[in-house]
Amino acid sequence: MATVRLSFSPAPVHVRTARLVGVAVARRAGVREDLLDEVRLAIGEACTRAVALHRQYGLADPVLVEMSDGGSYAVRVVDRAPIEAGIGLTALPPDELANESLTDEALTTGVGFALLAGFVEDLQVRPVDEGIGTEVRMVWPVGR
Amino acid sequence: MATVRLSFSPAPVHVRTARLVGVAVARRAGVREDLLDEVRLAIGEACTRAVALHRQYGLADPVLVEMSDGGSYAVRVVDRAPIEAGIGLTALPPDELANESLTDEALTTGVGFALLAGFVEDLQVRPVDEGIGTEVRMVWPVGR
Amino acid sequence: MELSLATRTVGEHTVLEVGGEVDVYTAPRLRERLLELIDGGARHVVVDLGRVDFLDSTGLGVLVGALKRLRTAGGSFALVCDKEPLLKIFRITALDQVFPLHPTVDAAVGADPTGANA
Amino acid sequence: MELSLATRTVGEHTVLEVGGEVDVYTAPRLRERLLELIDGGARHVVVDLGRVDFLDSTGLGVLVGALKRLRTAGGSFALVCDKEPLLKIFRITALDQVFPLHPTVDAAVGADPTGANA
Ligand SMILES: Nc1ncnc2c1ncn2[C@@H]1O[C@H](COP(=O)(O)OP(=O)(O)O)[C@@H](O)[C@H]1O
Ligand SMILES: Nc1ncnc2c1ncn2[C@@H]1O[C@H](COP(=O)(O)OP(=O)(O)O)[C@@H](O)[C@H]1O
């Protein structure tokens, strides 16, 4: 099983790097071409969320993306933010989406989670095993 | 100063990932477009060398590529092979290049080092600070 | 890849053509441009996503922000989008129930009662 | 991006057109093809690098291997290359003094005395 790890300072520009790497490694791992748009979007959303949390909590720690192919293509995106912030995301119902009282941040977070949940069949969001933080774990099948 | 780290199982396919990331981060760091071919080639050569060493010594440890932009674009490629193997590479003179007694591996290593030395003005090859291994350090200017 | 933004006027409507990637890195520039337009007096805004290659939650958040602002100002806001992958993003987030979505700029301009009456 | 390999015959010469990236990942396939050609009896080989986007030390190593093998077999080996970035790679490694380098396939075939006399 080959593993590629990418870690980056929590800046928006590096989310692009993460998408680029995530899709390149997915392609090489044998993920079907028609799934790559989803992979790109999902890795982007998970990293965008992690970068936003690090900025919100003033954390300079890097965000980690770990990609491994052992029968399937598994991607973990790990942040280091306090756990209450990370877990318990919920998708928003349509009538709340354009509600004036909803902040832009809350909206973007809700929409980001809806995209993750909607595009990734095999998705887990859970506390990291060691230390502080949350990991978003996504798995895609490989091969035809 | 933003840092991006990529580590990968020592397999040839991931050298391609490293080139892709190294050039994407260089572009975002502001390295001039006309230097990007050199950046691509140099990162590729440094990683190819690291992967070859890990394979030669049967090491499953990942190869590390660290990119940082703080006034310039600095890339470190770190292997974990015993030091005698890493240091002391020398470029080969032309009359030795096609010599029958030179093994293919030695030739490729010599040519790889010639490319590194020829394309990277600011190049250092030195033992890692901690533990076993060698780091190839390359620096390019950023901005116009 | 990079964000591109171009504005033109169609009757009462201001059409903003967006191209490239609208993500956490470039969405602030889209937000800025939309605010400039609205602060400059644009009340009927159509955002043409026809040449967008990538749109993420941050970009969607910016579009919702513009919608709210124009609604408050008594204006209108619509999107032009005909690519299936993009439409799927609107469906999955239920934002297809929030934005007027049209396949062409003409359809967006024609469908807007305020614009049609102007 | 991916390696492409196509073989054709020009008189006594076997021309191998290479395209894409020749690197540590794809060089083994180039080596294999060259061995097949030489084992199959090709003695005057021209490798056309015209559509190569990337060439690294592993690829260069494979080309030197083919040169040596053909020399031992009493054959000839030449490269076609007219792109400055690629030529620079040959200069920096001093391999421009090892390989016959030609700007076109015609020039490579014409310059090879064995081929010209055949
Ligand atoms: N997250 C996304 N946001 C916006 N556009 C996207 C996204 N993912 C893919 N696309 C775009 O969708 C288009 C894909 O078109 P295509 O591959 O023809 O899909 P389909 O076959 O479903 O029509 C491309 O323009 C691509 O850039
Ligand atoms: N390491 C390399 N090996 C082979 N070809 C390369 C390498 N680096 C760049 N190239 C190729 O060189 C060409 C670049 O051409 P161009 O940008 O026009 O350079 P120049 O302006 O020096 O002619 C492209 O085809 C590119 O893919």
mmCIF file of N, CA and C and ligand atoms in Angstrom, chain A residues 37 41, chain C residues 52-55 83-86 89, ligand 1:
data_model
loop_
_atom_site.group_PDB
_atom_site.id
_atom_site.type_symbol
_atom_site.label_atom_id
_atom_site.label_comp_id
_atom_site.label_asym_id
_atom_site.label_seq_id
_atom_site.Cartn_x
_atom_site.Cartn_y
_atom_site.Cartn_z
ATOM 1 N N ASP A 37 -13.960 14.379 -10.554
ATOM 2 C CA ASP A 37 -14.552 15.682 -10.202
ATOM 3 C C ASP A 37 -15.033 15.679 -8.749
ATOM 4 N N LEU A 41 -13.614 17.946 -5.662
ATOM 5 C CA LEU A 41 -14.509 18.793 -4.860
ATOM 6 C C LEU A 41 -14.448 18.410 -3.385
ATOM 7 N N VAL C 52 -17.239 28.667 -15.687
ATOM 8 C CA VAL C 52 -16.659 28.272 -14.397
ATOM 9 C C VAL C 52 -16.259 26.796 -14.452
ATOM 10 N N ASP C 53 -15.023 26.510 -14.074
ATOM 11 C CA ASP C 53 -14.530 25.126 -14.094
ATOM 12 C C ASP C 53 -14.687 24.461 -12.739
ATOM 13 N N PHE C 54 -14.730 25.275 -11.716
ATOM 14 C CA PHE C 54 -14.767 24.715 -10.371
ATOM 15 C C PHE C 54 -15.453 25.718 -9.457
ATOM 16 N N LEU C 55 -16.372 25.220 -8.644
ATOM 17 C CA LEU C 55 -17.099 26.084 -7.713
ATOM 18 C C LEU C 55 -17.226 25.331 -6.405
ATOM 19 N N LYS C 83 -24.265 23.538 -17.164
ATOM 20 C CA LYS C 83 -23.448 22.329 -17.098
ATOM 21 C C LYS C 83 -23.939 21.420 -15.993
ATOM 22 N N GLU C 84 -24.102 20.158 -16.342
ATOM 23 C CA GLU C 84 -24.669 19.200 -15.401
ATOM 24 C C GLU C 84 -23.853 19.088 -14.096
ATOM 25 N N PRO C 85 -22.519 19.010 -14.141
ATOM 26 C CA PRO C 85 -21.787 18.891 -12.869
ATOM 27 C C PRO C 85 -22.059 20.060 -11.929
ATOM 28 N N LEU C 86 -22.190 21.255 -12.500
ATOM 29 C CA LEU C 86 -22.466 22.434 -11.678
ATOM 30 C C LEU C 86 -23.895 22.390 -11.141
ATOM 31 N N ILE C 89 -24.231 20.341 -8.131
ATOM 32 C CA ILE C 89 -23.775 21.012 -6.908
ATOM 33 C C ILE C 89 -24.907 21.841 -6.297
HETATM 34 N N1 LIG E 1 -17.030 21.504 -8.626
HETATM 35 C C1 LIG E 1 -17.296 21.957 -9.857
HETATM 36 N N2 LIG E 1 -17.776 23.184 -10.002
HETATM 37 C C2 LIG E 1 -18.022 23.678 -11.232
HETATM 38 N N3 LIG E 1 -17.814 23.038 -12.356
HETATM 39 C C3 LIG E 1 -17.335 21.809 -12.268
HETATM 40 C C4 LIG E 1 -17.078 21.187 -11.030
HETATM 41 N N4 LIG E 1 -16.620 19.955 -11.280
HETATM 42 C C5 LIG E 1 -16.612 19.835 -12.612
HETATM 43 N N5 LIG E 1 -17.030 20.945 -13.217
HETATM 44 C C6 LIG E 1 -17.088 21.271 -14.636
HETATM 45 O O1 LIG E 1 -18.034 20.498 -15.268
HETATM 46 C C7 LIG E 1 -17.629 20.234 -16.575
HETATM 47 C C8 LIG E 1 -17.522 18.761 -16.753
HETATM 48 O O2 LIG E 1 -18.179 18.550 -17.876
HETATM 49 P P1 LIG E 1 -18.308 17.097 -18.362
HETATM 50 O O3 LIG E 1 -17.067 16.318 -18.000
HETATM 51 O O4 LIG E 1 -18.738 17.218 -19.767
HETATM 52 O O5 LIG E 1 -19.473 16.557 -17.398
HETATM 53 P P2 LIG E 1 -20.797 15.896 -17.870
HETATM 54 O O6 LIG E 1 -20.327 14.753 -18.706
HETATM 55 O O7 LIG E 1 -21.466 15.474 -16.593
HETATM 56 O O8 LIG E 1 -21.518 16.991 -18.621
HETATM 57 C C9 LIG E 1 -16.311 20.900 -16.782
HETATM 58 O O9 LIG E 1 -16.419 22.177 -17.321
HETATM 59 C C10 LIG E 1 -15.805 20.976 -15.373
HETATM 60 O O10 LIG E 1 -14.819 21.917 -15.293
#
